[in-house]
Coordinates of C-alpha atoms in Angstrom, one line a residue:
Chain P
M1 CA 100.3 159.3 114.6
N2 CA 100.5 157.9 111.1
P3 CA 97.6 159.5 109.2
E4 CA 97.4 156.4 106.9
I5 CA 96.3 154.3 109.8
F6 CA 92.9 155.9 110.0
R7 CA 92.3 156.5 106.4
I8 CA 89.2 154.5 105.7
R9 CA 90.4 152.7 102.6
H10 CA 93.7 151.7 100.9
R11 CA 93.9 153.0 97.4
C12 CA 96.2 152.5 94.4
A13 CA 98.2 155.6 93.5
G14 CA 101.1 156.8 91.4
P15 CA 102.8 155.3 88.4
V16 CA 101.5 151.8 89.1
S17 CA 98.0 152.9 88.5
V18 CA 99.0 154.7 85.3
L19 CA 100.5 151.5 84.0
F20 CA 97.5 149.6 85.2
T21 CA 95.2 151.9 83.4
A22 CA 97.1 151.5 80.1
F23 CA 97.1 147.7 80.6
L24 CA 93.4 147.8 81.3
A25 CA 92.7 149.8 78.2
A26 CA 94.6 147.3 76.1
S27 CA 92.9 144.4 77.8
L28 CA 89.5 146.0 77.2
L29 CA 90.3 146.4 73.5
L30 CA 91.4 142.8 73.3
T31 CA 88.4 141.7 75.1
V32 CA 86.1 143.5 72.7
L33 CA 87.8 142.0 69.7
T34 CA 87.7 138.5 71.3
V35 CA 84.1 138.7 72.3
G36 CA 83.2 140.0 68.9
A37 CA 84.9 137.0 67.4
E38 CA 83.0 134.6 69.6
A39 CA 79.4 134.6 68.5
S40 CA 78.7 131.7 70.9
V41 CA 79.0 134.0 73.9
R42 CA 75.5 135.0 74.9
M43 CA 75.1 138.3 76.6
R44 CA 72.9 138.9 79.6
K45 CA 71.3 142.3 79.4
N46 CA 69.7 144.7 81.9
I47 CA 66.0 143.8 81.8
D48 CA 65.2 147.4 81.1
D49 CA 67.3 147.3 78.0
L50 CA 65.5 144.3 76.4
T51 CA 63.8 145.0 73.1
P52 CA 60.0 144.1 73.1
Q53 CA 60.9 141.1 71.1
E54 CA 63.6 140.0 73.6
L55 CA 61.3 140.5 76.5
A56 CA 58.5 138.5 74.8
A57 CA 60.9 135.6 74.1
Y58 CA 61.9 135.6 77.8
E59 CA 58.3 135.7 79.0
H60 CA 57.5 132.9 76.5
A61 CA 60.3 130.8 77.8
I62 CA 59.1 131.1 81.3
D63 CA 55.6 130.4 80.3
V64 CA 56.6 127.2 78.5
M65 CA 58.6 126.0 81.4
R66 CA 55.6 126.7 83.6
Q67 CA 53.5 124.6 81.3
K68 CA 56.0 121.7 81.5
S69 CA 55.7 121.7 85.3
L70 CA 52.0 121.7 85.1
A71 CA 52.1 118.7 82.9
N72 CA 54.6 116.9 85.2
K73 CA 55.9 118.6 88.4
N74 CA 59.0 116.4 88.3
D75 CA 60.1 117.5 84.8
R76 CA 63.6 118.8 85.3
A77 CA 63.3 121.2 82.4
G78 CA 60.2 122.7 84.0
Y79 CA 60.0 125.9 86.0
L80 CA 59.1 124.2 89.3
W81 CA 62.0 121.8 89.3
Q82 CA 64.3 124.8 88.6
A83 CA 62.8 126.6 91.5
W84 CA 63.3 123.6 93.7
V85 CA 67.0 123.4 92.7
H86 CA 67.3 126.5 94.9
N87 CA 66.2 124.7 98.0
C88 CA 64.4 121.5 98.0
N89 CA 66.4 118.6 99.5
G90 CA 64.2 115.8 98.4
V91 CA 61.0 115.1 96.5
P92 CA 59.2 111.8 96.0
V93 CA 59.2 110.7 92.4
P94 CA 57.3 107.7 91.0
D95 CA 59.6 104.7 90.4
S96 CA 57.6 104.2 87.1
G97 CA 58.6 107.6 85.9
A98 CA 55.0 108.5 85.4
A99 CA 54.2 112.2 85.0
V100 CA 52.6 113.9 88.0
P101 CA 50.4 116.7 86.7
I102 CA 49.4 119.6 88.8
A103 CA 46.9 122.5 88.3
A104 CA 47.5 126.2 87.9
D105 CA 46.2 128.4 90.7
P106 CA 44.1 131.2 89.2
A107 CA 44.8 133.3 92.4
K108 CA 48.5 133.2 91.6
N109 CA 48.5 134.6 88.1
G110 CA 48.5 131.1 86.6
W111 CA 51.4 129.9 88.8
F112 CA 51.3 126.8 91.0
S113 CA 49.4 126.4 94.2
D114 CA 51.4 126.5 97.4
A115 CA 50.5 122.9 98.1
D116 CA 52.0 121.7 94.9
A117 CA 55.0 124.1 94.8
F118 CA 56.3 124.2 98.3
C119 CA 58.9 121.6 98.9
P120 CA 57.5 118.7 100.9
R121 CA 58.8 118.0 104.4
M122 CA 61.6 115.5 104.5
K123 CA 60.5 112.0 105.2
A124 CA 60.9 108.5 103.7
P125 CA 59.1 108.3 100.2
P126 CA 55.9 106.2 100.0
A127 CA 55.8 102.8 98.3
G128 CA 56.4 103.0 94.6
F129 CA 58.3 106.3 94.9
H130 CA 61.9 107.2 95.4
T131 CA 63.6 110.4 96.6
E132 CA 65.3 112.7 94.1
H133 CA 67.2 115.7 95.3
P134 CA 66.6 118.9 93.2
G135 CA 69.1 120.9 95.2
M136 CA 70.1 122.9 98.2
C137 CA 71.3 126.4 97.9
E138 CA 74.5 127.3 99.6
H139 CA 74.4 130.3 102.0
A140 CA 76.5 131.7 104.8
K141 CA 79.6 130.2 103.3
D142 CA 82.1 130.7 100.5
L143 CA 80.0 128.5 98.1
F144 CA 77.2 131.1 98.1
L145 CA 78.2 132.9 94.9
P146 CA 79.6 130.0 92.9
W147 CA 76.7 127.8 93.7
H148 CA 74.2 130.3 92.4
R149 CA 76.3 130.7 89.2
A150 CA 76.0 127.0 88.7
E151 CA 72.3 127.1 89.2
F152 CA 71.9 129.7 86.5
F153 CA 74.1 127.8 84.1
Y154 CA 71.4 125.1 84.0
Y155 CA 68.4 127.4 84.4
E156 CA 69.4 129.3 81.2
Q157 CA 69.6 126.0 79.3
A158 CA 66.1 125.2 80.5
L159 CA 65.0 128.6 79.2
R160 CA 66.6 128.1 75.8
A161 CA 65.2 124.6 75.6
A162 CA 61.6 125.8 76.2
D163 CA 60.7 126.5 72.6
P164 CA 63.8 126.9 70.4
E165 CA 61.9 126.5 67.2
G166 CA 59.3 129.0 68.2
R167 CA 56.4 126.7 67.7
T168 CA 54.1 128.4 70.1
G169 CA 55.6 131.8 70.4
P170 CA 58.9 133.6 69.9
S171 CA 62.0 131.4 69.6
T172 CA 63.7 130.9 72.9
R173 CA 67.0 129.7 71.4
G174 CA 68.9 132.8 72.3
V175 CA 67.3 133.7 75.6
T176 CA 69.5 134.6 78.5
V177 CA 68.4 135.7 82.0
P178 CA 68.1 139.5 82.1
Y179 CA 69.5 141.0 85.2
W180 CA 67.9 143.6 87.4
N181 CA 70.4 146.3 88.6
F182 CA 68.7 147.2 91.9
T183 CA 71.2 150.0 92.5
Q184 CA 69.6 152.0 89.8
T185 CA 66.3 153.8 90.0
P186 CA 63.6 151.3 89.2
T187 CA 61.7 151.8 86.0
G188 CA 58.5 150.7 87.7
V189 CA 57.3 151.7 91.1
R190 CA 59.6 149.4 92.9
F191 CA 60.9 146.9 90.4
P192 CA 61.7 147.0 86.7
K193 CA 58.5 147.6 84.8
A194 CA 58.5 144.1 83.3
F195 CA 57.9 142.6 86.7
E196 CA 55.0 144.9 87.6
N197 CA 52.9 143.9 84.5
R198 CA 50.2 141.8 86.1
E199 CA 49.4 140.1 82.8
S200 CA 53.0 138.8 82.4
P201 CA 54.3 135.5 83.6
L202 CA 57.0 137.6 85.3
F203 CA 54.4 138.7 87.8
Y204 CA 54.1 136.7 91.0
P205 CA 51.8 137.9 93.8
G206 CA 52.8 138.7 97.3
R207 CA 55.9 140.9 96.8
T208 CA 56.4 144.0 98.8
E209 CA 54.5 146.9 97.2
G210 CA 54.8 150.7 97.1
P211 CA 57.6 153.1 96.5
L212 CA 61.1 152.7 97.9
T213 CA 61.7 153.6 101.5
E214 CA 64.7 155.5 102.6
E215 CA 66.2 152.2 103.9
D216 CA 65.6 150.5 100.6
R217 CA 67.7 153.3 98.9
Q218 CA 70.4 153.0 101.5
R219 CA 70.7 149.2 101.1
T220 CA 70.9 149.5 97.4
S221 CA 73.4 152.3 97.5
P222 CA 75.8 151.9 94.5
Y223 CA 78.5 153.3 96.8
L224 CA 78.0 150.6 99.4
L225 CA 78.1 147.9 96.6
A226 CA 81.2 149.4 95.0
Y227 CA 82.9 149.5 98.3
L228 CA 82.2 145.9 99.0
I229 CA 83.4 144.9 95.5
R230 CA 86.5 147.0 95.3
D231 CA 87.8 146.8 98.9
L232 CA 87.0 143.5 100.4
K233 CA 89.0 140.3 99.9
W234 CA 87.3 137.1 99.2
P235 CA 86.2 135.7 102.5
Q236 CA 85.0 139.1 103.8
F237 CA 83.2 139.7 100.5
G238 CA 82.1 136.2 99.4
G239 CA 81.9 134.2 102.6
Y240 CA 84.1 131.8 104.7
Q241 CA 84.8 128.2 104.3
V242 CA 82.8 125.8 106.5
G243 CA 84.5 125.5 109.8
G244 CA 86.4 128.7 109.2
P245 CA 86.4 131.8 111.3
G246 CA 83.2 133.3 109.9
N247 CA 80.2 132.4 107.8
Y248 CA 78.4 135.1 105.8
G249 CA 80.4 137.4 103.5
A250 CA 79.6 141.1 103.7
F251 CA 77.7 141.2 100.5
E252 CA 75.3 138.4 101.4
A253 CA 74.7 139.8 104.9
M254 CA 74.4 143.5 104.1
I255 CA 72.6 143.6 100.7
H256 CA 71.5 140.1 99.6
N257 CA 69.5 139.2 102.6
Y258 CA 67.8 142.5 103.0
M259 CA 66.8 142.4 99.4
H260 CA 65.2 139.0 99.9
D261 CA 63.5 139.7 103.2
T262 CA 62.4 143.3 102.8
Y263 CA 62.9 145.0 99.5
I264 CA 61.3 142.1 97.5
G265 CA 59.6 140.0 100.1
G266 CA 56.8 137.6 99.3
V267 CA 58.1 134.1 98.6
L268 CA 61.6 135.4 98.4
D269 CA 61.8 135.7 102.2
T270 CA 62.4 132.0 102.5
P271 CA 65.0 130.0 100.6
T272 CA 62.7 127.1 100.1
T273 CA 60.2 129.2 98.1
A274 CA 62.4 132.0 96.7
G275 CA 62.8 130.5 93.2
L276 CA 59.0 130.4 92.6
D277 CA 58.9 134.1 91.8
P278 CA 60.7 134.8 88.4
I279 CA 62.1 138.0 89.9
F280 CA 64.4 135.8 91.9
F281 CA 66.3 134.9 88.7
S282 CA 66.8 138.5 87.5
Y283 CA 67.7 139.6 91.0
H284 CA 70.4 136.9 91.2
A285 CA 71.5 137.4 87.7
F286 CA 72.7 140.8 88.8
I287 CA 74.4 139.1 91.8
D288 CA 76.2 136.9 89.3
Y289 CA 77.3 140.1 87.5
I290 CA 78.5 141.4 90.9
L291 CA 80.6 138.2 91.4
E292 CA 82.1 138.8 87.9
E293 CA 82.9 142.4 88.8
W294 CA 84.6 141.2 92.0
I295 CA 86.7 138.7 90.0
D296 CA 87.6 141.5 87.6
S297 CA 88.7 143.7 90.6
H298 CA 90.6 140.9 92.3
A299 CA 91.3 137.4 91.0
A300 CA 89.3 134.2 90.6
S301 CA 92.2 132.4 92.1
E302 CA 91.4 133.9 95.5
I303 CA 88.0 132.1 95.6
T304 CA 88.2 129.3 98.1
S305 CA 87.0 125.7 97.9
P306 CA 87.6 125.4 94.1
N307 CA 87.3 121.6 94.1
Q308 CA 84.1 121.5 96.1
Y309 CA 81.1 119.9 94.3
L310 CA 77.9 121.8 94.1
R311 CA 74.6 120.2 95.0
G312 CA 71.9 120.1 92.4
Q313 CA 70.3 117.5 90.1
Q314 CA 69.6 118.6 86.6
S315 CA 68.3 117.0 83.4
P316 CA 70.9 114.8 81.7
A317 CA 69.9 116.5 78.5
F318 CA 71.6 119.7 79.6
Q319 CA 75.2 120.4 78.9
S320 CA 77.7 120.2 81.7
P321 CA 80.1 123.1 82.3
P322 CA 83.6 123.0 80.6
G323 CA 86.0 120.9 82.7
F324 CA 83.2 119.0 84.3
V325 CA 84.3 115.7 85.9
P326 CA 81.5 113.7 87.5
G327 CA 82.3 113.1 91.1
T328 CA 81.4 110.0 93.1
G329 CA 77.9 109.2 94.1
V330 CA 74.9 111.5 93.7
Q331 CA 74.7 113.7 90.6
T332 CA 75.9 117.3 91.1
M333 CA 76.2 120.5 89.0
G334 CA 80.0 120.2 89.0
Q335 CA 82.7 121.9 91.0
V336 CA 83.4 125.5 92.0
K337 CA 86.3 125.7 89.6
N338 CA 84.1 124.9 86.7
Y339 CA 82.3 128.2 87.1
L340 CA 85.0 130.8 87.4
D341 CA 85.4 131.7 83.7
I342 CA 82.1 132.9 82.3
K343 CA 83.4 133.2 78.7
A344 CA 84.2 129.5 78.8
L345 CA 80.7 129.0 80.1
G346 CA 79.3 130.8 77.1
Y347 CA 78.0 134.0 78.5
G348 CA 78.9 137.6 79.4
F349 CA 77.2 140.8 80.6
D350 CA 76.1 143.6 78.4
G351 CA 76.2 146.9 80.3
G352 CA 74.1 148.6 77.7
G353 CA 76.7 151.2 77.0
R354 CA 76.6 152.6 80.5
P355 CA 78.4 151.7 83.7
Q356 CA 76.4 149.3 85.9
F357 CA 78.8 149.7 88.8
L358 CA 80.7 152.7 90.3
S359 CA 84.3 152.6 89.4
E360 CA 87.3 152.6 91.7
A361 CA 87.7 156.3 90.8
D362 CA 84.1 157.1 91.8
L363 CA 84.7 155.3 95.1
T364 CA 88.0 157.1 95.7
R365 CA 86.3 160.5 95.2
L366 CA 83.8 159.6 97.8
T367 CA 86.3 158.3 100.4
T368 CA 88.7 161.2 99.7
A369 CA 85.9 163.6 100.5
Y370 CA 85.1 161.6 103.6
D371 CA 88.7 161.6 104.7
A372 CA 88.9 165.4 104.1
E373 CA 85.8 166.1 106.1
N374 CA 86.4 163.7 109.0
K375 CA 90.0 163.8 110.1
Q376 CA 89.0 163.0 113.7
G377 CA 88.1 159.4 113.0
F378 CA 85.2 157.2 114.1
G379 CA 83.0 158.7 116.8
Q380 CA 83.8 162.3 116.2
A381 CA 82.7 162.8 112.6
P382 CA 79.0 163.6 112.2
Q383 CA 78.6 160.4 110.1
S384 CA 80.4 157.1 110.3
F385 CA 81.9 155.9 107.1
F386 CA 79.3 153.2 106.9
T387 CA 76.5 155.8 107.1
Y388 CA 78.4 157.8 104.5
L389 CA 78.3 154.9 102.1
L390 CA 74.6 154.3 102.7
S391 CA 73.8 157.9 102.0
E392 CA 76.0 158.1 98.9
G393 CA 78.0 160.9 100.4
G394 CA 75.0 163.1 101.0
A395 CA 74.0 164.5 104.3
R396 CA 70.9 162.5 104.9
G397 CA 72.4 160.3 107.6
Y398 CA 71.1 157.0 108.6
H399 CA 67.3 157.0 108.6
S400 CA 66.7 153.4 109.3
G401 CA 63.2 152.1 109.0
A402 CA 64.1 149.5 111.6
T403 CA 62.1 149.5 114.8
P404 CA 64.3 147.3 117.1
A405 CA 62.4 144.9 119.2
V406 CA 65.6 144.0 121.0
V407 CA 68.2 146.5 122.1
Q408 CA 71.3 145.3 124.0
S409 CA 74.2 147.5 125.2
V410 CA 77.4 146.0 126.6
P411 CA 80.8 147.5 127.5
V412 CA 83.5 146.4 125.1
V413 CA 87.3 146.3 125.0
L414 CA 88.5 147.1 121.6
P415 CA 90.5 144.2 120.0
S416 CA 94.2 144.9 119.9
G417 CA 94.4 145.1 116.1
A418 CA 96.8 142.3 115.4
P419 CA 97.7 142.2 111.7
D420 CA 96.3 138.8 111.1
S421 CA 92.9 139.4 112.8
L422 CA 89.7 141.4 112.2
A423 CA 87.5 143.0 114.8
A424 CA 84.0 141.4 114.6
V425 CA 80.7 141.4 116.4
E426 CA 79.1 138.1 117.2
L427 CA 75.4 137.8 117.6
V428 CA 73.9 134.5 118.9
R429 CA 70.2 133.9 118.9
K430 CA 69.1 131.1 121.2
P431 CA 67.3 128.0 119.8
L432 CA 63.7 128.8 119.1
H433 CA 60.7 126.9 118.0
Q434 CA 59.8 129.6 115.5
G435 CA 62.8 131.2 113.7
Y436 CA 62.7 134.5 112.0
S437 CA 64.9 136.8 109.8
Y438 CA 66.2 139.9 111.4
Q439 CA 68.3 143.0 110.8
A440 CA 70.9 144.0 113.4
D441 CA 72.3 147.5 113.5
V442 CA 75.6 147.7 115.4
Y443 CA 76.7 150.9 117.1
L444 CA 80.0 151.6 118.8
H445 CA 79.9 154.7 121.1
P446 CA 81.7 156.1 124.0
A447 CA 80.2 155.0 127.3
S448 CA 79.6 158.7 128.1
V449 CA 77.2 158.9 125.2
P450 CA 73.9 157.2 126.0
A451 CA 72.5 155.0 123.2
D452 CA 69.5 156.7 121.7
L453 CA 68.4 154.7 118.7
K454 CA 65.5 157.1 118.0
D455 CA 68.0 159.9 117.4
D456 CA 69.2 160.3 113.8
A457 CA 72.3 162.0 115.0
F458 CA 73.3 159.1 117.2
R459 CA 72.5 156.5 114.6
S460 CA 74.5 158.3 111.9
R461 CA 77.5 159.0 114.0
Y462 CA 78.0 155.7 115.7
L463 CA 76.6 153.1 113.2
A464 CA 79.5 150.6 112.7
T465 CA 77.7 148.1 110.5
S466 CA 74.3 146.7 109.7
V467 CA 73.7 143.1 108.8
N468 CA 70.8 140.8 108.1
Y469 CA 70.2 137.3 109.1
W470 CA 68.2 135.3 106.6
E471 CA 66.2 132.6 108.3
L472 CA 67.1 129.2 106.8
S473 CA 64.3 127.3 108.3
G474 CA 61.3 125.9 106.6
P475 CA 60.2 122.5 105.1
G476 CA 63.1 120.7 103.6
H477 CA 65.7 122.9 105.0
D478 CA 67.2 122.9 108.4
H479 CA 64.1 120.9 109.6
G480 CA 62.1 123.9 110.6
D481 CA 63.0 123.1 114.2
M482 CA 65.0 124.6 117.0
T483 CA 68.4 125.8 116.0
E484 CA 70.7 128.3 117.4
T485 CA 71.8 131.0 115.0
R486 CA 75.1 132.8 114.9
L487 CA 76.0 135.9 112.9
T488 CA 79.5 137.2 112.7
A489 CA 80.0 140.7 111.1
A490 CA 83.3 142.4 110.7
V491 CA 83.7 145.9 112.2
Q492 CA 87.4 146.2 111.6
Q493 CA 87.3 149.6 110.0
P494 CA 85.5 151.5 112.7
V495 CA 87.5 149.8 115.4
A496 CA 90.8 150.7 113.6
S497 CA 89.5 154.2 113.2
I498 CA 88.8 154.5 116.9
Q499 CA 92.2 153.1 117.8
A500 CA 93.8 155.7 115.6
G501 CA 91.7 158.6 116.9
A502 CA 91.5 160.9 119.9
L503 CA 88.8 158.9 121.5
R504 CA 90.8 155.7 121.8
K505 CA 91.3 156.1 125.6
E506 CA 87.5 156.4 126.2
A507 CA 85.5 153.6 127.6
W508 CA 83.4 152.2 124.7
M509 CA 80.1 150.5 124.5
M510 CA 78.5 148.4 121.8
T511 CA 74.8 148.7 121.3
V512 CA 72.9 146.4 118.9
G513 CA 69.4 147.0 117.7
I514 CA 67.7 143.9 116.4
T515 CA 64.6 144.3 114.2
P516 CA 62.8 141.0 113.3
A517 CA 60.9 140.4 110.1
G518 CA 57.6 139.7 111.9
P519 CA 56.4 140.1 115.4
A520 CA 58.1 137.1 117.0
A521 CA 61.2 138.5 118.7
R522 CA 61.5 138.6 122.5
P523 CA 64.2 140.5 124.4
D524 CA 65.6 137.2 125.8
D525 CA 66.0 135.6 122.4
F526 CA 69.6 136.7 122.1
D527 CA 72.7 136.3 124.1
Q528 CA 74.6 139.4 124.9
P529 CA 76.6 140.5 121.8
R530 CA 80.3 140.1 121.8
L531 CA 83.0 142.2 120.2
T532 CA 85.8 139.8 119.3
A533 CA 88.7 139.2 117.0
I534 CA 88.6 136.7 114.2
P535 CA 91.4 135.5 112.0
A536 CA 91.7 137.6 108.8
Q537 CA 91.6 134.5 106.6
Chain U
M1 CA 84.3 100.6 123.8
T2 CA 87.4 101.2 125.7
M3 CA 87.3 104.5 127.5
D4 CA 90.0 105.9 125.3
R5 CA 89.0 104.5 121.9
P6 CA 85.3 104.6 121.0
S7 CA 84.0 102.6 118.0
F8 CA 81.4 103.5 115.4
E9 CA 79.2 100.4 115.8
Q10 CA 79.1 100.4 119.6
D11 CA 79.2 104.1 120.4
I12 CA 78.5 106.4 117.5
R13 CA 75.8 104.7 115.5
P14 CA 73.4 104.7 118.5
I15 CA 73.8 108.4 118.9
F16 CA 72.8 109.0 115.3
A17 CA 70.0 106.4 115.1
P18 CA 67.1 108.8 115.6
Y19 CA 68.2 111.0 112.7
V20 CA 69.1 108.4 110.0
A21 CA 65.8 108.5 108.0
C22 CA 65.5 112.3 108.0
M23 CA 69.1 112.9 107.1
K24 CA 69.0 110.6 104.0
N25 CA 67.2 113.4 102.3
V26 CA 70.2 115.7 102.7
V27 CA 72.9 115.6 100.1
L28 CA 76.4 116.5 101.2
T29 CA 79.4 117.3 98.9
D30 CA 83.1 117.4 99.2
D31 CA 86.0 117.5 96.8
D32 CA 85.2 114.0 95.6
G33 CA 81.5 114.2 94.8
A34 CA 78.2 114.0 96.6
A35 CA 76.2 111.5 98.7
E36 CA 73.0 111.2 100.6
M37 CA 73.9 111.6 104.3
D38 CA 73.6 108.1 105.7
L39 CA 74.3 108.3 109.4
A40 CA 74.0 104.6 109.8
S41 CA 76.9 104.0 107.4
Y42 CA 80.4 103.9 108.8
D43 CA 82.0 104.9 105.5
C44 CA 79.6 107.8 105.0
V45 CA 80.2 109.2 108.5
V46 CA 83.9 108.9 108.1
R47 CA 83.8 110.7 104.8
F48 CA 81.7 113.6 106.1
H49 CA 83.1 113.6 109.6
Q50 CA 84.3 117.2 109.2
P51 CA 80.9 118.8 108.3
I52 CA 79.3 116.5 110.9
R53 CA 81.7 117.8 113.5
V54 CA 81.0 121.4 112.6
A55 CA 77.2 120.8 112.7
L56 CA 77.3 118.9 116.0
T57 CA 79.3 121.6 117.7
G58 CA 77.3 124.3 116.0
Y59 CA 75.4 125.1 119.1
R60 CA 78.5 125.8 121.2
P61 CA 79.7 129.3 121.9
G62 CA 82.3 130.3 119.3
S63 CA 81.0 128.0 116.6
T64 CA 80.2 129.4 113.2
A65 CA 78.1 126.5 111.8
P66 CA 75.3 127.8 109.7
H67 CA 73.2 124.7 110.2
P68 CA 73.8 123.2 113.6
M69 CA 72.7 119.7 114.1
P70 CA 70.7 117.7 115.1
P71 CA 67.3 119.3 114.7
G72 CA 65.6 120.1 118.0
G73 CA 68.7 121.3 119.8
A74 CA 72.2 120.2 120.7
L75 CA 73.2 116.7 121.6
P76 CA 74.3 116.3 125.2
D77 CA 77.9 117.4 125.7
D78 CA 79.0 113.9 126.6
K79 CA 77.7 112.6 123.2
I80 CA 79.4 115.4 121.3
D81 CA 82.6 114.7 123.2
L82 CA 82.3 111.0 122.4
F83 CA 82.0 111.8 118.7
L84 CA 85.0 114.2 118.8
M85 CA 87.0 111.6 120.7
W86 CA 86.0 109.0 118.1
V87 CA 87.4 111.3 115.3
E88 CA 90.5 112.1 117.3
T89 CA 91.3 108.5 117.9
G90 CA 91.1 107.4 114.3
M91 CA 87.4 106.6 113.7
A92 CA 87.5 103.0 114.6
R93 CA 84.8 100.8 113.0

């Protein structure tokens, strides 16, 4: 047997990496000199690194944007419109252009009432009004990361335009969106301190409270994130083209959705309301940093659908991205290809003098240790590689906080491992009147080993992957009616590891534990899971 | 229609008629730009026939559509097949 077959990752080695390192050092030096020469590049900082003055300017910018929306909910430079850009298909706007003032809700720390803020259900506008289309976020496809970058390009302009002269507070001229690196220990109880200050406009009620759970820590493992960034090609990492072989990329399914649903919670558990809480923007600012880290590790040219236009209607007073060419018809935020060079877009990321991501070398140390400890391959080692990533190489195992409402076990035939295909599990939830988000833990185990999801040892050894489905229902999105949902998650590495190991001739089972966000799940909500092969691209 | 060449006006527009008003709120994009989804418009349906095809077949086993259409559940198979045949036979007006 070729030992390379079951090694869990492919790594660079030898003279090529030495040359690459030298090239990288030279490039970094050049980059520093270039950025230093370009004062127009604004740096996004870790929110915990902001000076008191910088934090005050950011808070002031948000407060002014909030006041703009209170004066006219349809002001495109206001906070509410920018929140709607994330997921509000259509709003009625007076033909006269008259302002539509709304009142602050004292129970919401001065934020808008739900009645004013939630996107109205889609219907024809009343007489004297027409429909405008703030935007519709892209999820479960390759547009997910570029679309959110476009959203932020305009949101930052709204921040800077809030009070550039500093008439009512600190100048907002230089404000950028500070990012929240959720893979680092929070400076507050659960979030960065700035978001836990109840007097600040950064505070929005309803978020999950209390210290981190074990599962929160696992889902925010810097090793898991580094593995996804360094090892996964574009479609597996960033998502598939519409009509392609998959939908969610691994980052969106494994980390992004869990963060929305569970770690942060509150209004972030639904796309139609997520942008109402300012923590959304700092959370996604780090995701934009993650996209940039992926581009640095791979190549922007691998990103698919470069010519696709991105939905969103912004103020004509805002600058368009470099290379912007208006498309036909309804106003957009430009094309994917306009958003692949952040220096050209005028911003960068300031790591604050410390690494914000684990390096290739860090990850190699972890996987080398895993390889050394677990020669037998998947199913024989005490921890699967996925569990190992979640536990950062420690021995804690997989202590999932999930309490599955639905558990399904099916016999599976391992896909043949053709070079142009990936093994994947497919989960289909039947059409329901009331949708819900859920987590699915997928276990592969010999048929001779009974599935015991309450047993830590079972969960740690046989966990193949864990994914989240983020419910896309709600007013203004997907109609809030019955739809079938389908989640496809790659399990190529565990399957390849089984096929290369001593247990390959065993009969294998797949067991899926599904934990809903809320009490609505029933055992017959889901079809039987399938282990299948999907095209690699 | 002839059995082997359906037309938009006679065969496809009636299928989409109940969803026209609702879907005008949805903006779709492609490599040329963006438009409100007008299911009563031949030109619009031709332009976005690919995402419509993906959405209409989104309830079928093996589909990967993130937003299957229409709301409320799948169209009957014969209507989906009619739309697919209309696409395959050149999308006659």
